[in-house]
PDB file of C-alpha atoms in Angstrom:
ATOM      1  CA  GLU B   1       8.936 -28.948   2.183  1.00 52.00           C
ATOM      2  CA  ALA B   2      12.324 -27.397   1.374  1.00 52.00           C
ATOM      3  CA  GLN B   3      12.277 -28.993  -2.066  1.00 54.00           C
ATOM      4  CA  GLN B   4       8.771 -27.699  -2.683  1.00 58.00           C
ATOM      5  CA  ARG B   5       9.856 -24.172  -1.806  1.00 57.00           C
ATOM      6  CA  GLU B   6      12.784 -24.441  -4.200  1.00 55.00           C
ATOM      7  CA  ARG B   7      10.418 -25.578  -6.934  1.00 64.00           C
ATOM      8  CA  ASP B   8       8.129 -22.623  -6.147  1.00 61.00           C
ATOM      9  CA  ALA B   9      11.087 -20.245  -6.451  1.00 63.00           C
ATOM     10  CA  GLY B  10      11.910 -21.766  -9.828  1.00 74.00           C
ATOM     11  CA  ALA B  11       8.299 -21.342 -10.888  1.00 83.00           C
ATOM     12  CA  ILE B  12       8.543 -17.624 -10.077  1.00 85.00           C
ATOM     13  CA  ASP B  13      11.347 -17.289 -12.613  1.00 82.00           C
ATOM     14  CA  ALA B  14       9.261 -19.123 -15.193  1.00 85.00           C
ATOM     15  CA  LEU B  15       6.229 -16.891 -14.609  1.00 88.00           C
ATOM     16  CA  LEU B  16       7.987 -13.534 -14.851  1.00 87.00           C
ATOM     17  CA  PRO B  17       8.005 -13.423 -18.693  1.00 88.00           C
ATOM     18  CA  LEU B  18       4.213 -13.712 -18.585  1.00 88.00           C
ATOM     19  CA  LEU B  19       3.995 -10.510 -16.541  1.00 86.00           C
ATOM     20  CA  ASP B  20       5.544  -8.571 -19.411  1.00 86.00           C
ATOM     21  CA  GLY B  21       2.250  -9.114 -21.200  1.00 86.00           C
ATOM     22  CA  GLY B  22       0.792  -6.540 -18.844  1.00 82.00           C
ATOM     23  CA  PHE B  23       2.456  -3.843 -20.949  1.00 83.00           C
ATOM     24  CA  SER B  24       0.939  -5.142 -24.165  1.00 84.00           C
ATOM     25  CA  THR B  25      -2.225  -3.985 -25.927  1.00 83.00           C
ATOM     26  CA  ASN B  26      -2.727  -7.569 -27.058  1.00 86.00           C
ATOM     27  CA  LEU B  27      -5.672  -9.025 -25.118  1.00 86.00           C
ATOM     28  CA  PRO B  28      -4.354 -12.624 -24.917  1.00 89.00           C
ATOM     29  CA  ALA B  29      -1.017 -11.297 -23.644  1.00 89.00           C
ATOM     30  CA  ARG B  30      -2.788  -9.271 -20.966  1.00 87.00           C
ATOM     31  CA  ALA B  31      -4.887 -12.276 -19.997  1.00 89.00           C
ATOM     32  CA  GLY B  32      -1.673 -14.267 -19.652  1.00 91.00           C
ATOM     33  CA  ALA B  33      -0.234 -11.529 -17.470  1.00 90.00           C
ATOM     34  CA  GLU B  34      -3.315 -11.646 -15.207  1.00 90.00           C
ATOM     35  CA  ALA B  35      -2.997 -15.416 -14.829  1.00 92.00           C
ATOM     36  CA  GLY B  36       0.743 -15.085 -14.231  1.00 91.00           C
ATOM     37  CA  ALA B  37       0.333 -12.392 -11.585  1.00 91.00           C
ATOM     38  CA  GLU B  38      -2.273 -14.417  -9.711  1.00 92.00           C
ATOM     39  CA  ALA B  39      -0.015 -17.488  -9.869  1.00 92.00           C
ATOM     40  CA  VAL B  40       2.871 -15.444  -8.459  1.00 91.00           C
ATOM     41  CA  CYS B  41       0.652 -14.361  -5.544  1.00 92.00           C
ATOM     42  CA  THR B  42      -0.230 -17.991  -4.848  1.00 91.00           C
ATOM     43  CA  LEU B  43       3.450 -19.012  -4.831  1.00 89.00           C
ATOM     44  CA  LEU B  44       4.451 -16.096  -2.600  1.00 90.00           C
ATOM     45  CA  ARG B  45       2.056 -16.904   0.241  1.00 88.00           C
ATOM     46  CA  GLY B  46       4.297 -18.025   3.077  1.00 78.00           C
ATOM     47  CA  SER B  47       7.360 -18.597   0.887  1.00 83.00           C
ATOM     48  CA  ARG B  48      10.255 -16.261   1.644  1.00 88.00           C
ATOM     49  CA  LEU B  49      12.392 -18.085  -0.919  1.00 87.00           C
ATOM     50  CA  SER B  50       9.874 -17.243  -3.627  1.00 88.00           C
ATOM     51  CA  ALA B  51       9.833 -13.599  -2.525  1.00 91.00           C
ATOM     52  CA  THR B  52      13.633 -13.453  -2.637  1.00 90.00           C
ATOM     53  CA  SER B  53      13.600 -15.033  -6.078  1.00 89.00           C
ATOM     54  CA  LEU B  54      11.044 -12.479  -7.301  1.00 91.00           C
ATOM     55  CA  GLY B  55      13.039  -9.538  -5.976  1.00 92.00           C
ATOM     56  CA  GLN B  56      16.413 -10.678  -7.235  1.00 90.00           C
ATOM     57  CA  ALA B  57      15.024 -11.464 -10.686  1.00 89.00           C
ATOM     58  CA  GLY B  58      13.789  -7.883 -11.061  1.00 91.00           C
ATOM     59  CA  GLY B  59      10.161  -8.921 -10.824  1.00 91.00           C
ATOM     60  CA  LEU B  60       9.167  -6.069  -8.527  1.00 94.00           C
ATOM     61  CA  GLN B  61      10.151  -3.530 -11.163  1.00 93.00           C
ATOM     62  CA  THR B  62       7.810  -5.224 -13.624  1.00 92.00           C
ATOM     63  CA  VAL B  63       5.029  -5.351 -11.042  1.00 93.00           C
ATOM     64  CA  ALA B  64       5.477  -1.675 -10.130  1.00 94.00           C
ATOM     65  CA  GLY B  65       5.305  -0.813 -13.814  1.00 93.00           C
ATOM     66  CA  ILE B  66       1.993  -2.633 -14.137  1.00 92.00           C
ATOM     67  CA  ILE B  67       0.537  -0.766 -11.151  1.00 94.00           C
ATOM     68  CA  SER B  68       1.579   2.568 -12.664  1.00 92.00           C
ATOM     69  CA  GLN B  69      -0.318   1.898 -15.900  1.00 90.00           C
ATOM     70  CA  GLU B  70      -3.636   3.716 -15.760  1.00 85.00           C
ATOM     71  CA  ASP B  71      -5.174   1.532 -18.463  1.00 84.00           C
ATOM     72  CA  ALA B  72      -4.131  -1.806 -16.957  1.00 86.00           C
ATOM     73  CA  PRO B  73      -7.095  -4.140 -16.235  1.00 88.00           C
ATOM     74  CA  ALA B  74      -8.288  -3.934 -12.630  1.00 91.00           C
ATOM     75  CA  LYS B  75      -7.768  -7.661 -12.069  1.00 91.00           C
ATOM     76  CA  LEU B  76      -4.128  -7.428 -13.192  1.00 91.00           C
ATOM     77  CA  THR B  77      -3.493  -4.287 -11.147  1.00 94.00           C
ATOM     78  CA  ALA B  78      -5.007  -5.878  -8.035  1.00 94.00           C
ATOM     79  CA  ALA B  79      -2.798  -8.954  -8.383  1.00 94.00           C
ATOM     80  CA  ALA B  80       0.253  -6.736  -8.882  1.00 94.00           C
ATOM     81  CA  ILE B  81      -0.535  -4.748  -5.727  1.00 96.00           C
ATOM     82  CA  GLU B  82      -1.018  -7.952  -3.741  1.00 95.00           C
ATOM     83  CA  THR B  83       2.339  -9.173  -5.035  1.00 95.00           C
ATOM     84  CA  ILE B  84       4.021  -6.088  -3.581  1.00 96.00           C
ATOM     85  CA  SER B  85       2.331  -6.606  -0.220  1.00 95.00           C
ATOM     86  CA  LEU B  86       3.247 -10.284   0.008  1.00 95.00           C
ATOM     87  CA  ALA B  87       6.846  -9.908  -1.175  1.00 95.00           C
ATOM     88  CA  ALA B  88       7.627  -6.960   1.105  1.00 95.00           C
ATOM     89  CA  GLY B  89       6.158  -8.773   4.078  1.00 94.00           C
ATOM     90  CA  LEU B  90       8.409 -11.760   3.510  1.00 93.00           C
ATOM     91  CA  ASP B  91      11.785 -10.460   2.401  1.00 94.00           C
ATOM     92  CA  ALA B  92      14.112  -7.605   3.413  1.00 95.00           C
ATOM     93  CA  PHE B  93      15.584  -7.311  -0.080  1.00 95.00           C
ATOM     94  CA  CYS B  94      12.093  -6.861  -1.493  1.00 95.00           C
ATOM     95  CA  ARG B  95      11.379  -4.132   1.059  1.00 96.00           C
ATOM     96  CA  ALA B  96      14.534  -2.311  -0.039  1.00 96.00           C
ATOM     97  CA  GLU B  97      13.457  -2.684  -3.659  1.00 96.00           C
ATOM     98  CA  VAL B  98      10.029  -1.247  -2.868  1.00 96.00           C
ATOM     99  CA  VAL B  99      11.746   1.867  -1.503  1.00 96.00           C
ATOM    100  CA  ARG B 100      14.264   2.079  -4.357  1.00 95.00           C
ATOM    101  CA  LEU B 101      11.574   1.783  -7.010  1.00 95.00           C
ATOM    102  CA  GLY B 102       9.331   4.374  -5.355  1.00 94.00           C
ATOM    103  CA  VAL B 103       6.456   1.911  -5.107  1.00 95.00           C
ATOM    104  CA  PRO B 104       4.642   3.789  -2.289  1.00 94.00           C
ATOM    105  CA  SER B 105       4.234   6.804  -4.594  1.00 92.00           C
ATOM    106  CA  VAL B 106       2.791   4.550  -7.291  1.00 93.00           C
ATOM    107  CA  LEU B 107       0.374   2.996  -4.791  1.00 93.00           C
ATOM    108  CA  VAL B 108      -0.835   6.424  -3.668  1.00 91.00           C
ATOM    109  CA  THR B 109      -1.950   7.143  -7.235  1.00 88.00           C
ATOM    110  CA  ARG B 110      -4.189   4.076  -6.990  1.00 89.00           C
ATOM    111  CA  VAL B 111      -5.886   4.997  -3.712  1.00 84.00           C
ATOM    112  CA  ASN B 112      -8.496   6.921  -5.721  1.00 80.00           C
ATOM    113  CA  ASP B 113      -8.804   4.308  -8.453  1.00 86.00           C
ATOM    114  CA  ARG B 114     -12.194   3.877 -10.116  1.00 87.00           C
ATOM    115  CA  SER B 115     -12.024   0.184  -9.206  1.00 90.00           C
ATOM    116  CA  LYS B 116     -13.033  -0.127  -5.544  1.00 85.00           C
ATOM    117  CA  ARG B 117     -11.000  -3.318  -5.203  1.00 89.00           C
ATOM    118  CA  VAL B 118      -7.850  -1.684  -6.554  1.00 91.00           C
ATOM    119  CA  ALA B 119      -8.357   1.421  -4.382  1.00 87.00           C
ATOM    120  CA  SER B 120      -8.925  -0.696  -1.281  1.00 84.00           C
ATOM    121  CA  LEU B 121      -5.903  -2.915  -1.964  1.00 89.00           C
ATOM    122  CA  ALA B 122      -3.677   0.109  -2.589  1.00 91.00           C
ATOM    123  CA  ALA B 123      -4.659   1.698   0.735  1.00 86.00           C
ATOM    124  CA  ALA B 124      -4.350  -1.607   2.580  1.00 86.00           C
ATOM    125  CA  THR B 125      -0.910  -2.262   1.100  1.00 91.00           C
ATOM    126  CA  LEU B 126       0.318   1.190   2.081  1.00 90.00           C
ATOM    127  CA  GLY B 127      -0.841   0.383   5.612  1.00 85.00           C
ATOM    128  CA  THR B 128       0.907  -2.987   5.501  1.00 87.00           C
ATOM    129  CA  LEU B 129       4.155  -1.483   4.251  1.00 91.00           C
ATOM    130  CA  SER B 130       4.172   1.211   6.927  1.00 86.00           C
ATOM    131  CA  ALA B 131       3.680  -1.397   9.667  1.00 83.00           C
ATOM    132  CA  LEU B 132       6.468  -3.819   8.718  1.00 88.00           C
ATOM    133  CA  GLY B 133       8.987  -2.301  11.131  1.00 86.00           C
ATOM    134  CA  ASP B 134      11.261  -1.046   8.346  1.00 91.00           C
ATOM    135  CA  GLU B 135      12.007   2.622   9.077  1.00 90.00           C
ATOM    136  CA  SER B 136      13.168   3.440   5.557  1.00 93.00           C
ATOM    137  CA  LEU B 137      10.022   1.921   4.109  1.00 93.00           C
ATOM    138  CA  ALA B 138       7.790   3.683   6.659  1.00 89.00           C
ATOM    139  CA  ARG B 139       9.370   7.034   5.762  1.00 88.00           C
ATOM    140  CA  SER B 140       8.852   6.325   2.072  1.00 91.00           C
ATOM    141  CA  VAL B 141       5.174   5.544   2.639  1.00 90.00           C
ATOM    142  CA  SER B 142       4.604   8.628   4.798  1.00 84.00           C
ATOM    143  CA  ALA B 143       6.296  10.911   2.278  1.00 86.00           C
ATOM    144  CA  ALA B 144       4.297   9.421  -0.595  1.00 88.00           C
ATOM    145  CA  VAL B 145       1.008   9.843   1.239  1.00 85.00           C
ATOM    146  CA  ALA B 146       1.817  13.416   2.264  1.00 80.00           C
ATOM    147  CA  THR B 147       2.929  14.607  -1.166  1.00 80.00           C
ATOM    148  CA  GLY B 148       1.185  12.309  -3.620  1.00 74.00           C
ATOM    149  CA  GLY B 149      -2.405  13.430  -3.297  1.00 73.00           C
ATOM    150  CA  GLY B 150      -3.554  10.595  -1.065  1.00 77.00           C
ATOM    151  CA  LEU B 151      -4.538  12.714   1.933  1.00 84.00           C
ATOM    152  CA  PRO B 152      -8.107  13.601   0.844  1.00 85.00           C
ATOM    153  CA  ARG B 153      -8.846   9.916   0.322  1.00 81.00           C
ATOM    154  CA  LEU B 154      -7.492   9.058   3.784  1.00 84.00           C
ATOM    155  CA  VAL B 155      -9.621  11.753   5.411  1.00 88.00           C
ATOM    156  CA  GLU B 156     -12.632  10.311   3.612  1.00 87.00           C
ATOM    157  CA  GLN B 157     -11.769   6.808   4.841  1.00 85.00           C
ATOM    158  CA  LEU B 158     -11.593   8.034   8.445  1.00 87.00           C
ATOM    159  CA  GLY B 159     -15.384   8.195   8.305  1.00 87.00           C
ATOM    160  CA  SER B 160     -15.870   4.714   6.889  1.00 85.00           C
ATOM    161  CA  ASP B 161     -18.397   2.359   8.490  1.00 85.00           C
ATOM    162  CA  ASP B 162     -15.678  -0.314   8.374  1.00 83.00           C
ATOM    163  CA  TRP B 163     -13.470   0.043  11.458  1.00 82.00           C
ATOM    164  CA  THR B 164     -10.593  -1.720   9.716  1.00 81.00           C
ATOM    165  CA  VAL B 165     -10.642   0.930   6.997  1.00 81.00           C
ATOM    166  CA  ARG B 166     -10.823   3.675   9.639  1.00 84.00           C
ATOM    167  CA  SER B 167      -7.906   2.210  11.552  1.00 84.00           C
ATOM    168  CA  ARG B 168      -5.763   1.819   8.448  1.00 81.00           C
ATOM    169  CA  ALA B 169      -6.490   5.417   7.392  1.00 84.00           C
ATOM    170  CA  ALA B 170      -5.675   6.727  10.878  1.00 87.00           C
ATOM    171  CA  THR B 171      -2.374   4.819  10.925  1.00 83.00           C
ATOM    172  CA  LEU B 172      -1.329   6.153   7.519  1.00 82.00           C
ATOM    173  CA  LEU B 173      -2.423   9.660   8.412  1.00 85.00           C
ATOM    174  CA  ASP B 174      -0.513   9.548  11.687  1.00 84.00           C
ATOM    175  CA  GLY B 175       2.700   8.632   9.869  1.00 79.00           C
ATOM    176  CA  ALA B 176       2.177  11.244   7.161  1.00 80.00           C
ATOM    177  CA  VAL B 177       1.313  14.069   9.552  1.00 81.00           C
ATOM    178  CA  MET B 178       4.454  13.543  11.607  1.00 75.00           C
ATOM    179  CA  ARG B 179       6.504  14.432   8.525  1.00 71.00           C
ATOM    180  CA  ALA B 180       4.136  17.039   7.064  1.00 74.00           C
ATOM    181  CA  ASP B 181       4.745  20.779   6.943  1.00 77.00           C
ATOM    182  CA  ALA B 182       2.383  23.334   8.493  1.00 81.00           C
ATOM    183  CA  ASP B 183       0.522  24.006   5.241  1.00 82.00           C
ATOM    184  CA  THR B 184      -0.236  20.312   4.772  1.00 82.00           C
ATOM    185  CA  ARG B 185      -1.424  19.954   8.359  1.00 83.00           C
ATOM    186  CA  ARG B 186      -3.622  23.029   7.965  1.00 85.00           C
ATOM    187  CA  SER B 187      -5.128  21.535   4.796  1.00 86.00           C
ATOM    188  CA  LEU B 188      -5.959  18.343   6.673  1.00 87.00           C
ATOM    189  CA  VAL B 189      -7.717  20.345   9.373  1.00 87.00           C
ATOM    190  CA  GLU B 190      -9.718  22.176   6.703  1.00 89.00           C
ATOM    191  CA  MET B 191     -10.672  18.799   5.164  1.00 89.00           C
ATOM    192  CA  GLY B 192     -12.315  17.860   8.459  1.00 90.00           C
ATOM    193  CA  ALA B 193      -9.787  15.315   9.699  1.00 90.00           C
ATOM    194  CA  ILE B 194     -10.040  16.312  13.383  1.00 91.00           C
ATOM    195  CA  PRO B 195     -13.756  15.498  13.957  1.00 91.00           C
ATOM    196  CA  LYS B 196     -13.354  12.133  12.244  1.00 91.00           C
ATOM    197  CA  LEU B 197     -10.299  11.295  14.339  1.00 90.00           C
ATOM    198  CA  VAL B 198     -12.220  12.276  17.475  1.00 90.00           C
ATOM    199  CA  CYS B 199     -14.990   9.861  16.462  1.00 89.00           C
ATOM    200  CA  ILE B 200     -12.410   7.079  16.465  1.00 86.00           C
ATOM    201  CA  LEU B 201     -11.366   8.077  19.993  1.00 86.00           C
ATOM    202  CA  ARG B 202     -15.012   7.912  21.077  1.00 84.00           C
ATOM    203  CA  GLY B 203     -15.076   4.309  19.943  1.00 78.00           C
ATOM    204  CA  GLY B 204     -13.584   3.410  23.306  1.00 64.00           C
ATOM    205  CA  PRO B 205     -10.264   1.966  24.512  1.00 61.00           C
ATOM    206  CA  GLN B 206     -10.702  -1.189  22.424  1.00 62.00           C
ATOM    207  CA  ALA B 207     -11.339   0.689  19.176  1.00 67.00           C
ATOM    208  CA  GLU B 208      -9.002  -0.083  16.303  1.00 70.00           C
ATOM    209  CA  GLY B 209      -6.741   2.807  15.385  1.00 78.00           C
ATOM    210  CA  LEU B 210      -7.097   4.543  18.763  1.00 84.00           C
ATOM    211  CA  GLU B 211      -3.392   5.194  19.286  1.00 85.00           C
ATOM    212  CA  ALA B 212      -2.874   6.321  15.689  1.00 84.00           C
ATOM    213  CA  ALA B 213      -5.880   8.658  15.881  1.00 87.00           C
ATOM    214  CA  LEU B 214      -4.556  10.228  19.065  1.00 88.00           C
ATOM    215  CA  GLY B 215      -1.108  10.659  17.537  1.00 87.00           C
ATOM    216  CA  ALA B 216      -2.560  12.262  14.413  1.00 86.00           C
ATOM    217  CA  ILE B 217      -4.648  14.709  16.472  1.00 88.00           C
ATOM    218  CA  GLU B 218      -1.613  15.739  18.521  1.00 87.00           C
ATOM    219  CA  ALA B 219       0.501  16.248  15.407  1.00 83.00           C
ATOM    220  CA  LEU B 220      -2.239  18.220  13.628  1.00 85.00           C
ATOM    221  CA  SER B 221      -2.716  20.465  16.651  1.00 82.00           C
ATOM    222  CA  ASP B 222       0.956  21.405  16.835  1.00 73.00           C
ATOM    223  CA  GLY B 223       1.154  25.060  15.808  1.00 64.00           C
ATOM    224  CA  ILE B 224      -2.181  25.015  13.942  1.00 65.00           C
ATOM    225  CA  PRO B 225      -4.645  27.258  15.867  1.00 64.00           C
ATOM    226  CA  GLU B 226      -7.584  26.053  13.773  1.00 64.00           C
ATOM    227  CA  ALA B 227      -7.072  22.526  15.118  1.00 56.00           C
ATOM    228  CA  GLN B 228      -6.931  23.421  18.774  1.00 57.00           C
TER     229      GLN B 228
END
């Protein structure tokens, strides 16, 4: 098993040049980048050594660059976002790199992506990053959500029929609101966040996102008469 993991880490190094094709206008190069990104995701699943190899080789910078490209194919962007989620979940160095590279801010720009898969993955990955127990990373995510234009999308997701989506939105909103100024909190109230958060509370004690929804309501109500 150890030898297999070492081989996987070596394969990561071999795949990284393919990812550079994601910055090309050449269709075969982009197709190669898509295949390379998906292969990287496969190698990362459960392999901390592969994640470390990716981070130390500068692969996260390439991946973040792909995510930031508005014209990148949805399939490539989705694989790049999944790479961030997997690597950060496995390796502390990768988590530090995610903060250093400002990846949360890049992900926020994708929360409203025209591709539903990309938008969903971006929101899910922000939720994953904020829940990894890394305070620096959690602060980076909250700041990105609060200042990067992702709040309207989160308020919209609070009303989703999918409780997992609701819970994830409530968790992200809770973290963002705790660090938000009064004007931002007032804007969230005007967007209708409070009634949607209350609906989550009415889901009962077993409802996903209950604690986050309660925390967000308390933070929104602090000094904002319209919310009380």
